[in-house]
Short mmCIF file of C-alpha atoms and ligand atoms in Angstrom, two decimals:
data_model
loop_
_atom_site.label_atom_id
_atom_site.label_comp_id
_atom_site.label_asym_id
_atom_site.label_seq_id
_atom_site.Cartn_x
_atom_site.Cartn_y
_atom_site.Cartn_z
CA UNK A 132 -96.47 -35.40 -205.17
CA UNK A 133 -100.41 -35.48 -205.73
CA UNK A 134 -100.68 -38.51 -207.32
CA UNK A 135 -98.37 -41.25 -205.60
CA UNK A 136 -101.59 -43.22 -204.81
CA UNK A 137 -103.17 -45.93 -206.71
CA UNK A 138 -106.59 -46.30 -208.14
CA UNK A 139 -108.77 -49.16 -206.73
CA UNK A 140 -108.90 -50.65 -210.38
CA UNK A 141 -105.11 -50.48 -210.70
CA UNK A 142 -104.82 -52.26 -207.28
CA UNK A 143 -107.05 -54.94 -208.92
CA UNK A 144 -105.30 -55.82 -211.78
CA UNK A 145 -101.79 -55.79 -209.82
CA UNK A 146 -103.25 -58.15 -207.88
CA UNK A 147 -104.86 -60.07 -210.73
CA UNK A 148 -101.29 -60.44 -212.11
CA UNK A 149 -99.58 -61.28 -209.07
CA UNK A 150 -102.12 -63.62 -208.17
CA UNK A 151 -103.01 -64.82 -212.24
CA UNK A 152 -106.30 -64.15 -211.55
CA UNK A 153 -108.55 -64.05 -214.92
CA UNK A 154 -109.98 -60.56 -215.94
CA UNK A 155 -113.38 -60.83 -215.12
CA UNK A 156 -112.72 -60.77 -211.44
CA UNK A 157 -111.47 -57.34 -212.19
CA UNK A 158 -114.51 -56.23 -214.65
CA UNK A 159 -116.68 -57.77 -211.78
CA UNK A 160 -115.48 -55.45 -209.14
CA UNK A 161 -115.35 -52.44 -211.90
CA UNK A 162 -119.07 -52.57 -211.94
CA UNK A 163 -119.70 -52.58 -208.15
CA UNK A 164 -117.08 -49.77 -207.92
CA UNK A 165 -119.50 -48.01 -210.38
CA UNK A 166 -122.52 -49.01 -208.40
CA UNK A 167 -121.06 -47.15 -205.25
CA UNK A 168 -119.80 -44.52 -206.92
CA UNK A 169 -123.46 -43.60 -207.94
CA UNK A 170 -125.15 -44.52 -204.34
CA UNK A 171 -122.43 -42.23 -202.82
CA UNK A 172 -123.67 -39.59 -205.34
CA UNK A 173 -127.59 -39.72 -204.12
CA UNK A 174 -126.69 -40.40 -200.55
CA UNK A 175 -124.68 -37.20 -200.33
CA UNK A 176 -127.48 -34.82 -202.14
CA UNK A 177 -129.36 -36.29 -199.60
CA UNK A 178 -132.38 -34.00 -199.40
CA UNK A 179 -131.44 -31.92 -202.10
CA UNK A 180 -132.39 -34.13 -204.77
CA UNK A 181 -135.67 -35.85 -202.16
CA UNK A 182 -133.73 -38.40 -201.25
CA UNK A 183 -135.21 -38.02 -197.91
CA UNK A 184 -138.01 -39.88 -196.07
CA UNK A 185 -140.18 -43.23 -196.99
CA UNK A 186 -140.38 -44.92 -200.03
CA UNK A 187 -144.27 -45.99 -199.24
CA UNK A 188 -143.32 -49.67 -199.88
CA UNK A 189 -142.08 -52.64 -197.74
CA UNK A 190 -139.25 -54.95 -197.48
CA UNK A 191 -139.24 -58.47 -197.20
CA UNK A 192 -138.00 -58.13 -193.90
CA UNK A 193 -141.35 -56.67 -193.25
CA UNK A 194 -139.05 -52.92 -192.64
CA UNK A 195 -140.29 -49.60 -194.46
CA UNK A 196 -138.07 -49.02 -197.07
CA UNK A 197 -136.57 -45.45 -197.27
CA UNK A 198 -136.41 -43.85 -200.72
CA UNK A 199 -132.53 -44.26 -200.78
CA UNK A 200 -133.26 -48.16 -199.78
CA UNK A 201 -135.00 -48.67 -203.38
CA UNK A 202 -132.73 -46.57 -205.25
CA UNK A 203 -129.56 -47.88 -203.89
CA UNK A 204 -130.81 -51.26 -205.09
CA UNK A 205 -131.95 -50.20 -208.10
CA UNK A 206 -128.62 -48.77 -208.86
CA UNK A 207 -126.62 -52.11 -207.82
CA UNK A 208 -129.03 -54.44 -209.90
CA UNK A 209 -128.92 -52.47 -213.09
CA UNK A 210 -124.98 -51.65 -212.82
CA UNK A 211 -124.02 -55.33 -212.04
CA UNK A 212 -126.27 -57.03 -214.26
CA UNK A 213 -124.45 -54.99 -217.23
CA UNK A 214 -120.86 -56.34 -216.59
CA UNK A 215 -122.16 -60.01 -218.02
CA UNK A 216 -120.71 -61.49 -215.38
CA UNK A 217 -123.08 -62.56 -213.15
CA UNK A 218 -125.46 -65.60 -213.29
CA UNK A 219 -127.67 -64.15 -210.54
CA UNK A 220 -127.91 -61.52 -207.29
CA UNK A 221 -129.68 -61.96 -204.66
CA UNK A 222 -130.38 -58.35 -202.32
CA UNK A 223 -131.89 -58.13 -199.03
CA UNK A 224 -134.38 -55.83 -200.66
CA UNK A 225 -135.82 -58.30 -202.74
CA UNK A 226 -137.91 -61.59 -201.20
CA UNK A 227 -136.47 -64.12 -204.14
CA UNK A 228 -133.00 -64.11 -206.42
CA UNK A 229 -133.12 -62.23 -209.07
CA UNK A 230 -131.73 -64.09 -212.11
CA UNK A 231 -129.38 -62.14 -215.04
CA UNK A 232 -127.76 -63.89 -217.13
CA UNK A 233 -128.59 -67.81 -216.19
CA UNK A 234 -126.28 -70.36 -216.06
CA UNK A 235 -125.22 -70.31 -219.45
CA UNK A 236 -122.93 -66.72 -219.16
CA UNK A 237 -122.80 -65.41 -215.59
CA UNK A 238 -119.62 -68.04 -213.62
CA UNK A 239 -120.62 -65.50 -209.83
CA UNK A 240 -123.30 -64.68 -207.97
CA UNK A 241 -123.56 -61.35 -206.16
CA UNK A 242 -125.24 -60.70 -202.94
CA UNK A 243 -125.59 -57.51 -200.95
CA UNK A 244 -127.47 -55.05 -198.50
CA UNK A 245 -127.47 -51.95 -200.69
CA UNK A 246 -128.28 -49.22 -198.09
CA UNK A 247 -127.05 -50.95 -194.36
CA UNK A 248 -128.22 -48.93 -191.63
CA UNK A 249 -130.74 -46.39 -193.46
CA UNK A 250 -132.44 -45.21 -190.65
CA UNK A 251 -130.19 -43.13 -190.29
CA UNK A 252 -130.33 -41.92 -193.78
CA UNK A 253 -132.26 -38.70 -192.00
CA UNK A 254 -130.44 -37.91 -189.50
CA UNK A 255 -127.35 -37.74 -192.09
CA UNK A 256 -125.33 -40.53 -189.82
CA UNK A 257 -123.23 -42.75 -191.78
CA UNK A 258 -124.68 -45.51 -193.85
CA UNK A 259 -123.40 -48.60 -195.97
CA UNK A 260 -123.13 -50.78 -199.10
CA UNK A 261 -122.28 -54.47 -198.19
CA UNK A 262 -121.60 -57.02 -200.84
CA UNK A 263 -120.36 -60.70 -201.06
CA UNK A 264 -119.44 -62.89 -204.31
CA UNK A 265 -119.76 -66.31 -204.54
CA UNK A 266 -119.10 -68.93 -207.70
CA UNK A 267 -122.04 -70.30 -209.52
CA UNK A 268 -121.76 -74.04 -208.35
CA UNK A 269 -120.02 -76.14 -210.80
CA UNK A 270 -122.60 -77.98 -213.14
CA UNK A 271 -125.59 -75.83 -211.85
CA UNK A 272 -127.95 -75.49 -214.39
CA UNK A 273 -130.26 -73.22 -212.81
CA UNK A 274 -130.03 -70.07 -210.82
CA UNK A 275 -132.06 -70.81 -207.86
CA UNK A 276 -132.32 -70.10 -204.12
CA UNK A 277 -130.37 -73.12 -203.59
CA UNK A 278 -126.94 -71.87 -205.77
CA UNK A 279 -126.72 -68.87 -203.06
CA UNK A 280 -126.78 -71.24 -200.13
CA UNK A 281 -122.41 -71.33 -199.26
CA UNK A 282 -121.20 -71.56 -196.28
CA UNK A 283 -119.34 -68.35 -196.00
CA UNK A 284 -115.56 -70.02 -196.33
CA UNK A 285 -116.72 -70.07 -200.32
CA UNK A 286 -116.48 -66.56 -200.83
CA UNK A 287 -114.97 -65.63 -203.46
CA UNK A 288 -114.92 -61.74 -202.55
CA UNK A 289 -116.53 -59.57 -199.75
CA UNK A 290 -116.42 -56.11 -199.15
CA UNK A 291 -118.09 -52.91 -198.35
CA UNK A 292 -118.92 -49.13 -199.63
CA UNK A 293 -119.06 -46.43 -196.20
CA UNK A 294 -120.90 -42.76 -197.08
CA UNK A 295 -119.29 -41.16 -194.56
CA UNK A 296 -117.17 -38.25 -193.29
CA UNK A 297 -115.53 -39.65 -196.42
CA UNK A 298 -116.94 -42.19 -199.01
CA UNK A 299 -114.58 -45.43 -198.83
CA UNK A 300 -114.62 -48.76 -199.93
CA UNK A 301 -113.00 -51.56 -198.25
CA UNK A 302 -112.15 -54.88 -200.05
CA UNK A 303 -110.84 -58.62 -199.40
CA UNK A 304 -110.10 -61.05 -202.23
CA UNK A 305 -108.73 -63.63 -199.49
CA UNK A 306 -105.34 -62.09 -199.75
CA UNK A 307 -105.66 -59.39 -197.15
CA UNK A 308 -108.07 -56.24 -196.65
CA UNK A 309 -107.52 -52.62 -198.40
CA UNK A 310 -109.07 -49.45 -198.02
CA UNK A 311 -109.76 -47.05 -201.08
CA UNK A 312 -111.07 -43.20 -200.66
CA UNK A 313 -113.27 -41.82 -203.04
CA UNK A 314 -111.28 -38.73 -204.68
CA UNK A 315 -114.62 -36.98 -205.72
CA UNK A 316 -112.51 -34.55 -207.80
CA UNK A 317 -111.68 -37.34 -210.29
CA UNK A 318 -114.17 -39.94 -209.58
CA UNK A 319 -111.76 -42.67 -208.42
CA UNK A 320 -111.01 -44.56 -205.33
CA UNK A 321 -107.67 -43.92 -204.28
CA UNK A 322 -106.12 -47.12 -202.12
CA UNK A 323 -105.46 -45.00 -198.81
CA UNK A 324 -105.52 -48.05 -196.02
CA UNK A 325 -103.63 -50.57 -197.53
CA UNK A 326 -103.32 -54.01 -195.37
CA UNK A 327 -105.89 -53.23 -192.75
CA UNK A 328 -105.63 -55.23 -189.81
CA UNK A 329 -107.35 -55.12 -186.72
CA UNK A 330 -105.86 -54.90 -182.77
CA UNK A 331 -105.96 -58.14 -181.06
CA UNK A 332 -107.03 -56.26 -178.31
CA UNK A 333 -109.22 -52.91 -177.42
CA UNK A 334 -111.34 -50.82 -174.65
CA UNK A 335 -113.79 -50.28 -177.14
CA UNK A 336 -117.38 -52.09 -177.28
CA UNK A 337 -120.38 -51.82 -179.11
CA UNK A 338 -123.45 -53.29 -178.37
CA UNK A 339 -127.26 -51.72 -178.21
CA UNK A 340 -127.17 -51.54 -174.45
CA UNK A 341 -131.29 -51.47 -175.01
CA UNK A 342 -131.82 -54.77 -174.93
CA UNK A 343 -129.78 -55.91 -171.75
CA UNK A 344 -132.72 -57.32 -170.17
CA UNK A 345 -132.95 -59.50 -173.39
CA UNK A 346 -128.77 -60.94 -173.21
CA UNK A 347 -127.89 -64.10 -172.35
CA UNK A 348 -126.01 -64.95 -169.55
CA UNK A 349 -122.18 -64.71 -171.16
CA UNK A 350 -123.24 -61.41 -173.09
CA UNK A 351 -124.16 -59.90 -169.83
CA UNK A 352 -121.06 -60.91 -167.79
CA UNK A 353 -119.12 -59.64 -171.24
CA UNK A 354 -120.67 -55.86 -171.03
CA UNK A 355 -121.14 -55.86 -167.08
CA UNK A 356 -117.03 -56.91 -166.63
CA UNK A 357 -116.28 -53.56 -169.17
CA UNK A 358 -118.67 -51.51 -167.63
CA UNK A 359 -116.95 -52.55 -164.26
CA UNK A 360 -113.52 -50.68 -165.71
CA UNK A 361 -110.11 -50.95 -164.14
CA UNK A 362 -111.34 -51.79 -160.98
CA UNK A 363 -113.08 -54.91 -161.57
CA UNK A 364 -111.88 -58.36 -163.67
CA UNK A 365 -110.97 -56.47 -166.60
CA UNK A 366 -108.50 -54.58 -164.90
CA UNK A 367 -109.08 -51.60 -167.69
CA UNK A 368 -111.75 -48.85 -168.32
CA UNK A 369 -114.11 -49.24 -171.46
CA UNK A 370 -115.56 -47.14 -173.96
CA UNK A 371 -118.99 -47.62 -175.60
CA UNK A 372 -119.76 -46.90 -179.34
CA UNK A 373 -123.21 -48.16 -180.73
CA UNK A 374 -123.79 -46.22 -184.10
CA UNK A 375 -126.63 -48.27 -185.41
CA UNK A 376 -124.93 -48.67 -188.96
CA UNK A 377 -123.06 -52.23 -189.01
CA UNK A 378 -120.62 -50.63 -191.68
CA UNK A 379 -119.46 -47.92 -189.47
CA UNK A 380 -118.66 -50.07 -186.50
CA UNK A 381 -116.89 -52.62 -188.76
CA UNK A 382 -115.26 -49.91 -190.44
CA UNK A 383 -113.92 -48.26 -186.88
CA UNK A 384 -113.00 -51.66 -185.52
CA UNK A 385 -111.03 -52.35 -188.65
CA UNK A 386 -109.05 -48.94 -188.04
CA UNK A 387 -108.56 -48.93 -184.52
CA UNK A 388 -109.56 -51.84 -183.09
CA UNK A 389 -113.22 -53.04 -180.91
CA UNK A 390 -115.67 -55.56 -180.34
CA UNK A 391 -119.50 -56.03 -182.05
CA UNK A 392 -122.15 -57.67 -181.14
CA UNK A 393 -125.46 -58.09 -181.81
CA UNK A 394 -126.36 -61.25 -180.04
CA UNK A 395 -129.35 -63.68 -179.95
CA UNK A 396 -131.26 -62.60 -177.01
CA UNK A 397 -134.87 -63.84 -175.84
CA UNK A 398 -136.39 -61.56 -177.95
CA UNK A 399 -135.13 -61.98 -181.30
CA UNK A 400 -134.18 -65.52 -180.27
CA UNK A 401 -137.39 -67.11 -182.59
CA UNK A 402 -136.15 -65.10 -185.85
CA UNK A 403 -132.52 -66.28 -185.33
CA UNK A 404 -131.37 -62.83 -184.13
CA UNK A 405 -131.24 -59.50 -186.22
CA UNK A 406 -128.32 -59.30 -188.68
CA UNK A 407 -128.45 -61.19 -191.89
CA UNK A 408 -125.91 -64.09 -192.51
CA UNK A 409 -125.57 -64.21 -196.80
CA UNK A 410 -125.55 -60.68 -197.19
CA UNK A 411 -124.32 -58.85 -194.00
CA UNK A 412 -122.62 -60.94 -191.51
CA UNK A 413 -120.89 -63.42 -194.15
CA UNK A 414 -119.03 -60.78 -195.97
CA UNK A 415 -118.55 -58.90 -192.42
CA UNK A 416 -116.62 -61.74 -191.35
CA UNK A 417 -114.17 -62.82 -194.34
CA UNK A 418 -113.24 -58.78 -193.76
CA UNK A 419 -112.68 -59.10 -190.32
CA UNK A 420 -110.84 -62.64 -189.86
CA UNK A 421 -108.89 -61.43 -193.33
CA UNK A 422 -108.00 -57.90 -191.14
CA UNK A 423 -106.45 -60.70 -188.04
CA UNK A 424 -109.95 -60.33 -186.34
CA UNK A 425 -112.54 -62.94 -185.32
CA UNK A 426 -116.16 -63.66 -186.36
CA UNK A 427 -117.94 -66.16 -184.65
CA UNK A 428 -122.08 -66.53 -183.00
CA UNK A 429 -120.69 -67.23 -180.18
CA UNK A 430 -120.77 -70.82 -180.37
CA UNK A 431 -119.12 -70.92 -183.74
CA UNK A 432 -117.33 -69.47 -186.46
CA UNK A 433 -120.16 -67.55 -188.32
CA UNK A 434 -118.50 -68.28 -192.16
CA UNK A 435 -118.75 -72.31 -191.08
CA UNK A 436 -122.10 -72.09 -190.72
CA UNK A 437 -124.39 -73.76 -193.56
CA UNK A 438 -127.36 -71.52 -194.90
CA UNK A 439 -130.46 -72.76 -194.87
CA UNK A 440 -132.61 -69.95 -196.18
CA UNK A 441 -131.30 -66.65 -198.26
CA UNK A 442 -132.37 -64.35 -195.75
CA UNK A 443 -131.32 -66.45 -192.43
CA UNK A 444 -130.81 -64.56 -189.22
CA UNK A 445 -127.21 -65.06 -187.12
CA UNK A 446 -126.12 -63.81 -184.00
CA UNK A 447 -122.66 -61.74 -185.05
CA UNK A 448 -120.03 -61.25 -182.30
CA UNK A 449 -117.10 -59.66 -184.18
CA UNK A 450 -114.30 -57.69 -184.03
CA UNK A 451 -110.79 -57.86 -182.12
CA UNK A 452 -109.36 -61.75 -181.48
CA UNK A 453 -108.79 -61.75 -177.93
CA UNK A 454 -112.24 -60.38 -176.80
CA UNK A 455 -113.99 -62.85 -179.69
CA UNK A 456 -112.10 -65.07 -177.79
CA UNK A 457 -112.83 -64.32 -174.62
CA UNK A 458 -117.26 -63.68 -175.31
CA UNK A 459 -116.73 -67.82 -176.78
CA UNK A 460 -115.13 -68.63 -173.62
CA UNK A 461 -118.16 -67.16 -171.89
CA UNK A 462 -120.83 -69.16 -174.16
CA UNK A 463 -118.71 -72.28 -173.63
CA UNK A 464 -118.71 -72.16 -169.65
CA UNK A 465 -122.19 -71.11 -169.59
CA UNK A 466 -123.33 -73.88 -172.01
CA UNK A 467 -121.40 -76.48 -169.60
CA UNK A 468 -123.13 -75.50 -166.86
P1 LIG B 760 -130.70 -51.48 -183.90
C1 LIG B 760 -129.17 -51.64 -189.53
O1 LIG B 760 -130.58 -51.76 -189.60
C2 LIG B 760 -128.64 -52.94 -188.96
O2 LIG B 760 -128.97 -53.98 -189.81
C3 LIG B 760 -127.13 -52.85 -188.77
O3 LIG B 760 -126.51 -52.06 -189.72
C4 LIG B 760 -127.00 -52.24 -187.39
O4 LIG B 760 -125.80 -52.63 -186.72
C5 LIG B 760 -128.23 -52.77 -186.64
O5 LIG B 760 -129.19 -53.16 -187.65
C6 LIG B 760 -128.85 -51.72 -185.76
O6 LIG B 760 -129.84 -52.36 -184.97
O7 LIG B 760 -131.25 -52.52 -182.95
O8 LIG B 760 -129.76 -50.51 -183.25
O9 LIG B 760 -131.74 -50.80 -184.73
#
């Protein structure tokens, strides 16, 4: 029978009922749906409709943005700030939050990358939407900088859009991740993955083996030991996947298990590392600990840490528990010594 699956809104207000959630967590996720729905849309015309190339402008990451970059944000600031429901966003494309509705209407604040992993936008590899919702602090009176600063534990939702092979979306409320394919035919997202969860274990890495001479120590004795393959400590052979699109390695690890890192080395050391904490490796990590998985720098679970700044650098180590695990066990020793 065609249609034994359920939409992505109908999975949201089951689980609003079940867990007597009000509405407007479902009209807030309507809107993001939305929002992907129409980045999925450009992204796949692609050069057809120009979508190709340099947008001429900068980031405040100091990165060229790509065409699709500005449009991608464009589309999730315009599509969110219609739902009512948010006091303010914040977007890595964009150097300060952007207030919508102030304290007075808005109860969440929405953060996101809108186009993860666009250089690859080009070379037609698989790119991302990555978004995190937090509550407006109780008794804030502003929308400032300082509202968006949660440790990642306060999320209230995290979750991600993947223009790929197929467009998905993948979603955790706290209560468990689900996957939703985009049925283009009808313009919904059909729940296809429901209750993802990730392998404690795996022979899969990724890691962008370009910057060994940058790793610490424990990073280097991680990679070396699974390049060394059954015969040496690991006992097992490796495989090596390094896609430069955070959203496609978290969404593989999520299906079939893996490790990801993107470490602190000596070179990125003095900007904190290269991934974003509010905005990518926050929501990243409610996923991937709600899939079974672990998320940590390191030296700590990366949703404990306190912001200090909205767009913060973290090392991310993430993926399946027992190699988490094991990379911590490395830091540990090699902090001892
Ligand atoms: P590198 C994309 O720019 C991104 O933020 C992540 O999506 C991705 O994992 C990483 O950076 C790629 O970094 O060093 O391969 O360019």
């Amino acid at each position: 029978m065609p249609y034994h699956r359920i939409t992505m809104t109908h999975f949201l207000l089951e689980e609003q009922r079940r867990l007597g959630r009000s509405g407007s967590f479902t009209a807030l996720m309507t809107d993001i749906i939305f929002a992907c729905k129409m980045i999925a849309h450009e992204v796949n015309r692609g050069a057809l409709a120009g979508n190709h190339g340099l947008a001429g402008s900068e980031n405040v990451q100091g990165e060229d943005q790509k065409k699709l970059d500005v449009l991608a944000n464009d589309i999730f600031m315009h599509m969110n700030a219609l739902g009512g429901n948010y006091a303010g966003m914040a977007s890595e494309e964009l150097e300060d939050v952007h207030v919508v509705h102030g304290a007075a209407q808005g109860k969440y604040l929405l953060l996101f990358d809108p186009l993860d992993g666009s250089s690859n936008i080009d070379v037609n590899i698989s790119v991302g939407s990555i978004f995190s919702i937090l509550r407006l602090p109780e008794g804030a009176n502003t929308v400032a900088e300082a509202a968006f600063l949660q440790k990642g534990v306060e999320q209230v939702a995290a979750g991600y859009a993947l223009y790929g092979s197929s467009t998905m979306m993948v979603l955790t409320t706290g209560n468990g991740v689900n996957g939703f394919t985009l049925d283009s035919n009808v313009g919904m997202f059909m729940l296809t993955h429901p209750d993802l969860r990730i392998p404690d274990d795996t022979q899969e890495f990724a890691i962008n083996a370009s910057r060994s001479r940058f790793w610490e120590p424990p990073i280097k004795r991680y990679v070396d030991e699974c390049q060394a393959g059954k015969d040496g400590p690991r006992g097992k052979d490796f495989n090596m996947r390094w896609v430069a699109s955070m959203v496609a390695e978290v969404h593989r690890i999520l299906v079939r298990g893996g490790i990801f890192m993107y470490p602190a080395d000596s070179e990125n050391i003095k900007k904190g590392g290269k991934l974003r904490l509010m905005y990518e490796a926050n929501p990243m990590a409610f996923i991937v600990e709600q899939a079974g998985g672990g998320a940590t720098t390191g030296r700590g679970r990366i949703m404990e840490l306190q912001p200090a700044a909205l767009h913060q650098r973290v090392p991310v180590i993430l993926g399946s528990k027992a190699e988490v695990e094991r990379i911590d066990a490395y830091h540990t020793e090699f902090d001892r010594t």
